[in-house]
Amino acid sequence: LATEQQRRKTLHLSGLVPTGVETLDIQRRRALQQLRLKSTMLDKYIFLAQLRSTNTRLFYKIIMDDLQEFAPVIYTPTVGTACVEYSNIYPFLAAPGVPDGLYLDSTDLSHLKESILNYQPYPDFSPEIAVITDGSCILGDGLYNFYSNCQKLLKNF
């Protein structure tokens, strides 16, 4: 809704989105109202995940403006619940047709290159970083062990 009229014409969006153009602050107020109506942290997590995939700019505006309120939603402790519930919530984490990650299967290595090339969450996608996991979840546990080992090594110097 924040896309200006000329850009909408260029993207062939005429008739596909409401005609009003809104500021980021208006969108933020509306999103916060909906977000704060969610009754559980997991529901808030799902809402923010959808927002991240549909309006990245608004997602980061909300997170940065209210980090203290939403850090527990997008990280510990809610991310642990999201990992446990992933098989139940993954269809709702991104907009329809938008991939929310790249899933590779070690039993299908013959299609590995094709799978990687298929991953295009948006046109002209060019990743600058990749996070790879074995799927066992809770990235924080791995980071904790990594940092603990680093601290042990630094103490020895």
PDB file of C-alpha atoms in Angstrom:
ATOM      1  CA  LEU A   1       0.000   0.000   0.000  1.00  0.00           C
ATOM      2  CA  ALA A   2       3.002   2.294   0.294  1.00  0.00           C
ATOM      3  CA  THR A   3       3.878   1.888  -3.372  1.00  0.00           C
ATOM      4  CA  GLU A   4       3.368   5.157  -5.222  1.00  0.00           C
ATOM      5  CA  GLN A   5       1.028   5.336  -8.219  1.00  0.00           C
ATOM      6  CA  GLN A   6       3.734   5.514 -10.916  1.00  0.00           C
ATOM      7  CA  ARG A   7       5.571   2.512  -9.503  1.00  0.00           C
ATOM      8  CA  ARG A   8       2.281   0.613  -9.352  1.00  0.00           C
ATOM      9  CA  LYS A   9       1.786   1.274 -13.074  1.00  0.00           C
ATOM     10  CA  THR A  10       5.304   0.080 -13.832  1.00  0.00           C
ATOM     11  CA  LEU A  11       4.702  -3.114 -11.844  1.00  0.00           C
ATOM     12  CA  HIS A  12       1.270  -3.629 -13.472  1.00  0.00           C
ATOM     13  CA  LEU A  13      -0.504  -3.450 -10.109  1.00  0.00           C
ATOM     14  CA  SER A  14      -3.387  -1.213 -11.205  1.00  0.00           C
ATOM     15  CA  GLY A  15      -6.612  -2.771  -9.997  1.00  0.00           C
ATOM     16  CA  LEU A  16      -4.764  -5.374  -7.911  1.00  0.00           C
ATOM     17  CA  VAL A  17      -4.188  -3.290  -4.772  1.00  0.00           C
ATOM     18  CA  PRO A  18      -6.297  -0.632  -3.039  1.00  0.00           C
ATOM     19  CA  THR A  19      -5.912   2.810  -4.620  1.00  0.00           C
ATOM     20  CA  GLY A  20      -4.821   4.638  -1.469  1.00  0.00           C
ATOM     21  CA  VAL A  21      -1.137   5.222  -0.829  1.00  0.00           C
ATOM     22  CA  GLU A  22      -0.258   5.112   2.869  1.00  0.00           C
ATOM     23  CA  THR A  23       2.737   6.227   4.849  1.00  0.00           C
ATOM     24  CA  LEU A  24       4.874   3.731   6.694  1.00  0.00           C
ATOM     25  CA  ASP A  25       3.634   5.167   9.998  1.00  0.00           C
ATOM     26  CA  ILE A  26      -0.021   4.496   9.116  1.00  0.00           C
ATOM     27  CA  GLN A  27       0.864   0.942   8.106  1.00  0.00           C
ATOM     28  CA  ARG A  28       2.857   0.539  11.332  1.00  0.00           C
ATOM     29  CA  ARG A  29      -0.071   1.644  13.505  1.00  0.00           C
ATOM     30  CA  ARG A  30      -2.441  -0.764  11.747  1.00  0.00           C
ATOM     31  CA  ALA A  31       0.005  -3.677  11.960  1.00  0.00           C
ATOM     32  CA  LEU A  32       0.713  -3.011  15.642  1.00  0.00           C
ATOM     33  CA  GLN A  33      -3.011  -2.967  16.368  1.00  0.00           C
ATOM     34  CA  GLN A  34      -3.426  -6.386  14.726  1.00  0.00           C
ATOM     35  CA  LEU A  35      -0.248  -7.764  16.266  1.00  0.00           C
ATOM     36  CA  ARG A  36      -1.216  -6.763  19.790  1.00  0.00           C
ATOM     37  CA  LEU A  37      -4.592  -8.484  19.384  1.00  0.00           C
ATOM     38  CA  LYS A  38      -2.837 -11.858  19.042  1.00  0.00           C
ATOM     39  CA  SER A  39      -3.306 -13.858  22.237  1.00  0.00           C
ATOM     40  CA  THR A  40      -0.149 -16.001  22.219  1.00  0.00           C
ATOM     41  CA  MET A  41       3.511 -15.373  21.513  1.00  0.00           C
ATOM     42  CA  LEU A  42       3.380 -18.025  18.773  1.00  0.00           C
ATOM     43  CA  ASP A  43       0.493 -16.214  17.058  1.00  0.00           C
ATOM     44  CA  LYS A  44       2.555 -13.009  17.186  1.00  0.00           C
ATOM     45  CA  TYR A  45       5.552 -14.894  15.757  1.00  0.00           C
ATOM     46  CA  ILE A  46       3.449 -16.170  12.833  1.00  0.00           C
ATOM     47  CA  PHE A  47       2.045 -12.686  12.183  1.00  0.00           C
ATOM     48  CA  LEU A  48       5.537 -11.169  12.136  1.00  0.00           C
ATOM     49  CA  ALA A  49       6.871 -13.956   9.908  1.00  0.00           C
ATOM     50  CA  GLN A  50       4.113 -13.238   7.387  1.00  0.00           C
ATOM     51  CA  LEU A  51       4.829  -9.526   7.611  1.00  0.00           C
ATOM     52  CA  ARG A  52       8.538 -10.170   7.037  1.00  0.00           C
ATOM     53  CA  SER A  53       7.741 -11.987   3.795  1.00  0.00           C
ATOM     54  CA  THR A  54       5.162  -9.479   2.532  1.00  0.00           C
ATOM     55  CA  ASN A  55       6.445  -6.101   3.749  1.00  0.00           C
ATOM     56  CA  THR A  56      10.067  -6.316   4.872  1.00  0.00           C
ATOM     57  CA  ARG A  57      10.379  -2.598   5.410  1.00  0.00           C
ATOM     58  CA  LEU A  58       7.373  -2.497   7.741  1.00  0.00           C
ATOM     59  CA  PHE A  59       8.576  -5.614   9.579  1.00  0.00           C
ATOM     60  CA  TYR A  60      11.941  -4.008  10.390  1.00  0.00           C
ATOM     61  CA  LYS A  61      10.314  -0.690  11.272  1.00  0.00           C
ATOM     62  CA  ILE A  62       8.151  -2.424  13.878  1.00  0.00           C
ATOM     63  CA  ILE A  63      11.021  -4.494  15.263  1.00  0.00           C
ATOM     64  CA  MET A  64      13.463  -1.592  15.472  1.00  0.00           C
ATOM     65  CA  ASP A  65      10.939   0.833  16.974  1.00  0.00           C
ATOM     66  CA  ASP A  66       9.736  -1.659  19.598  1.00  0.00           C
ATOM     67  CA  LEU A  67      12.667  -4.047  19.985  1.00  0.00           C
ATOM     68  CA  GLN A  68      12.186  -4.583  23.709  1.00  0.00           C
ATOM     69  CA  GLU A  69       8.562  -5.638  23.176  1.00  0.00           C
ATOM     70  CA  PHE A  70       9.151  -7.875  20.147  1.00  0.00           C
ATOM     71  CA  ALA A  71      12.602  -9.406  20.707  1.00  0.00           C
ATOM     72  CA  PRO A  72      11.028 -12.188  22.836  1.00  0.00           C
ATOM     73  CA  VAL A  73       8.597 -12.844  19.961  1.00  0.00           C
ATOM     74  CA  ILE A  74      11.156 -13.209  17.179  1.00  0.00           C
ATOM     75  CA  TYR A  75      13.871 -14.815  19.323  1.00  0.00           C
ATOM     76  CA  THR A  76      14.087 -16.559  22.682  1.00  0.00           C
ATOM     77  CA  PRO A  77      11.783 -17.898  24.059  1.00  0.00           C
ATOM     78  CA  THR A  78       9.232 -17.962  21.211  1.00  0.00           C
ATOM     79  CA  VAL A  79      11.585 -19.231  18.506  1.00  0.00           C
ATOM     80  CA  GLY A  80      11.934 -22.440  20.539  1.00  0.00           C
ATOM     81  CA  THR A  81       8.169 -22.923  20.499  1.00  0.00           C
ATOM     82  CA  ALA A  82       8.128 -22.146  16.785  1.00  0.00           C
ATOM     83  CA  CYS A  83      10.748 -24.846  16.180  1.00  0.00           C
ATOM     84  CA  VAL A  84       8.733 -27.411  18.123  1.00  0.00           C
ATOM     85  CA  GLU A  85       5.538 -26.406  16.288  1.00  0.00           C
ATOM     86  CA  TYR A  86       7.189 -25.903  12.888  1.00  0.00           C
ATOM     87  CA  SER A  87       5.385 -28.765  11.150  1.00  0.00           C
ATOM     88  CA  ASN A  88       2.075 -27.171  12.205  1.00  0.00           C
ATOM     89  CA  ILE A  89       2.892 -23.535  11.404  1.00  0.00           C
ATOM     90  CA  TYR A  90       5.193 -23.542   8.364  1.00  0.00           C
ATOM     91  CA  PRO A  91       2.385 -23.031   5.818  1.00  0.00           C
ATOM     92  CA  PHE A  92       1.546 -19.768   7.578  1.00  0.00           C
ATOM     93  CA  LEU A  93       5.032 -18.265   7.899  1.00  0.00           C
ATOM     94  CA  ALA A  94       5.222 -16.706   4.427  1.00  0.00           C
ATOM     95  CA  ALA A  95       2.856 -15.390   1.808  1.00  0.00           C
ATOM     96  CA  PRO A  96       1.495 -17.974  -0.631  1.00  0.00           C
ATOM     97  CA  GLY A  97       4.047 -18.753  -3.320  1.00  0.00           C
ATOM     98  CA  VAL A  98       6.901 -17.084  -1.423  1.00  0.00           C
ATOM     99  CA  PRO A  99       9.545 -19.532  -0.181  1.00  0.00           C
ATOM    100  CA  ASP A 100      10.552 -19.131   3.450  1.00  0.00           C
ATOM    101  CA  GLY A 101      13.817 -20.961   3.073  1.00  0.00           C
ATOM    102  CA  LEU A 102      15.615 -23.547   1.014  1.00  0.00           C
ATOM    103  CA  TYR A 103      15.023 -27.167   1.960  1.00  0.00           C
ATOM    104  CA  LEU A 104      17.588 -29.714   0.839  1.00  0.00           C
ATOM    105  CA  ASP A 105      17.299 -33.448   1.334  1.00  0.00           C
ATOM    106  CA  SER A 106      20.390 -35.624   1.682  1.00  0.00           C
ATOM    107  CA  THR A 107      18.484 -38.495   0.048  1.00  0.00           C
ATOM    108  CA  ASP A 108      17.966 -36.428  -3.121  1.00  0.00           C
ATOM    109  CA  LEU A 109      21.474 -35.194  -3.899  1.00  0.00           C
ATOM    110  CA  SER A 110      21.008 -35.728  -7.629  1.00  0.00           C
ATOM    111  CA  HIS A 111      18.697 -32.679  -7.625  1.00  0.00           C
ATOM    112  CA  LEU A 112      20.826 -30.534  -5.303  1.00  0.00           C
ATOM    113  CA  LYS A 113      21.965 -28.026  -7.936  1.00  0.00           C
ATOM    114  CA  GLU A 114      18.447 -27.723  -9.368  1.00  0.00           C
ATOM    115  CA  SER A 115      16.984 -27.129  -5.904  1.00  0.00           C
ATOM    116  CA  ILE A 116      19.502 -24.390  -5.149  1.00  0.00           C
ATOM    117  CA  LEU A 117      18.906 -22.698  -8.512  1.00  0.00           C
ATOM    118  CA  ASN A 118      15.121 -22.879  -7.979  1.00  0.00           C
ATOM    119  CA  TYR A 119      15.336 -20.814  -4.811  1.00  0.00           C
ATOM    120  CA  GLN A 120      14.361 -17.296  -5.874  1.00  0.00           C
ATOM    121  CA  PRO A 121      12.347 -15.626  -3.100  1.00  0.00           C
ATOM    122  CA  TYR A 122      12.290 -12.463  -5.225  1.00  0.00           C
ATOM    123  CA  PRO A 123      13.565 -11.411  -8.680  1.00  0.00           C
ATOM    124  CA  ASP A 124      17.330 -10.914  -9.018  1.00  0.00           C
ATOM    125  CA  PHE A 125      17.934 -12.659  -5.679  1.00  0.00           C
ATOM    126  CA  SER A 126      21.621 -12.716  -4.777  1.00  0.00           C
ATOM    127  CA  PRO A 127      22.324 -13.917  -1.238  1.00  0.00           C
ATOM    128  CA  GLU A 128      25.127 -12.369   0.766  1.00  0.00           C
ATOM    129  CA  ILE A 129      24.990 -14.870   3.624  1.00  0.00           C
ATOM    130  CA  ALA A 130      23.674 -18.376   4.207  1.00  0.00           C
ATOM    131  CA  VAL A 131      22.738 -20.051   7.464  1.00  0.00           C
ATOM    132  CA  ILE A 132      22.857 -23.814   7.237  1.00  0.00           C
ATOM    133  CA  THR A 133      21.378 -26.149   9.818  1.00  0.00           C
ATOM    134  CA  ASP A 134      20.763 -29.866  10.108  1.00  0.00           C
ATOM    135  CA  GLY A 135      17.135 -29.104  10.927  1.00  0.00           C
ATOM    136  CA  SER A 136      17.449 -29.933  14.612  1.00  0.00           C
ATOM    137  CA  CYS A 137      16.567 -26.318  15.360  1.00  0.00           C
ATOM    138  CA  ILE A 138      17.267 -23.859  18.141  1.00  0.00           C
ATOM    139  CA  LEU A 139      20.142 -21.960  16.604  1.00  0.00           C
ATOM    140  CA  GLY A 140      20.808 -20.350  19.969  1.00  0.00           C
ATOM    141  CA  ASP A 141      22.033 -23.642  21.465  1.00  0.00           C
ATOM    142  CA  GLY A 142      24.626 -23.964  18.733  1.00  0.00           C
ATOM    143  CA  LEU A 143      25.669 -20.346  19.134  1.00  0.00           C
ATOM    144  CA  TYR A 144      25.935 -20.792  22.883  1.00  0.00           C
ATOM    145  CA  ASN A 145      28.279 -23.743  22.418  1.00  0.00           C
ATOM    146  CA  PHE A 146      30.254 -21.853  19.758  1.00  0.00           C
ATOM    147  CA  TYR A 147      30.705 -18.766  21.956  1.00  0.00           C
ATOM    148  CA  SER A 148      31.509 -20.870  25.018  1.00  0.00           C
ATOM    149  CA  ASN A 149      34.257 -22.629  23.090  1.00  0.00           C
ATOM    150  CA  CYS A 150      35.570 -19.301  21.807  1.00  0.00           C
ATOM    151  CA  GLN A 151      35.650 -17.895  25.322  1.00  0.00           C
ATOM    152  CA  LYS A 152      37.561 -20.958  26.525  1.00  0.00           C
ATOM    153  CA  LEU A 153      40.096 -20.526  23.726  1.00  0.00           C
ATOM    154  CA  LEU A 154      40.508 -16.815  24.458  1.00  0.00           C
ATOM    155  CA  LYS A 155      41.104 -17.495  28.154  1.00  0.00           C
ATOM    156  CA  ASN A 156      44.022 -19.755  27.211  1.00  0.00           C
ATOM    157  CA  PHE A 157      45.863 -16.910  25.432  1.00  0.00           C
TER     158      PHE A 157
END
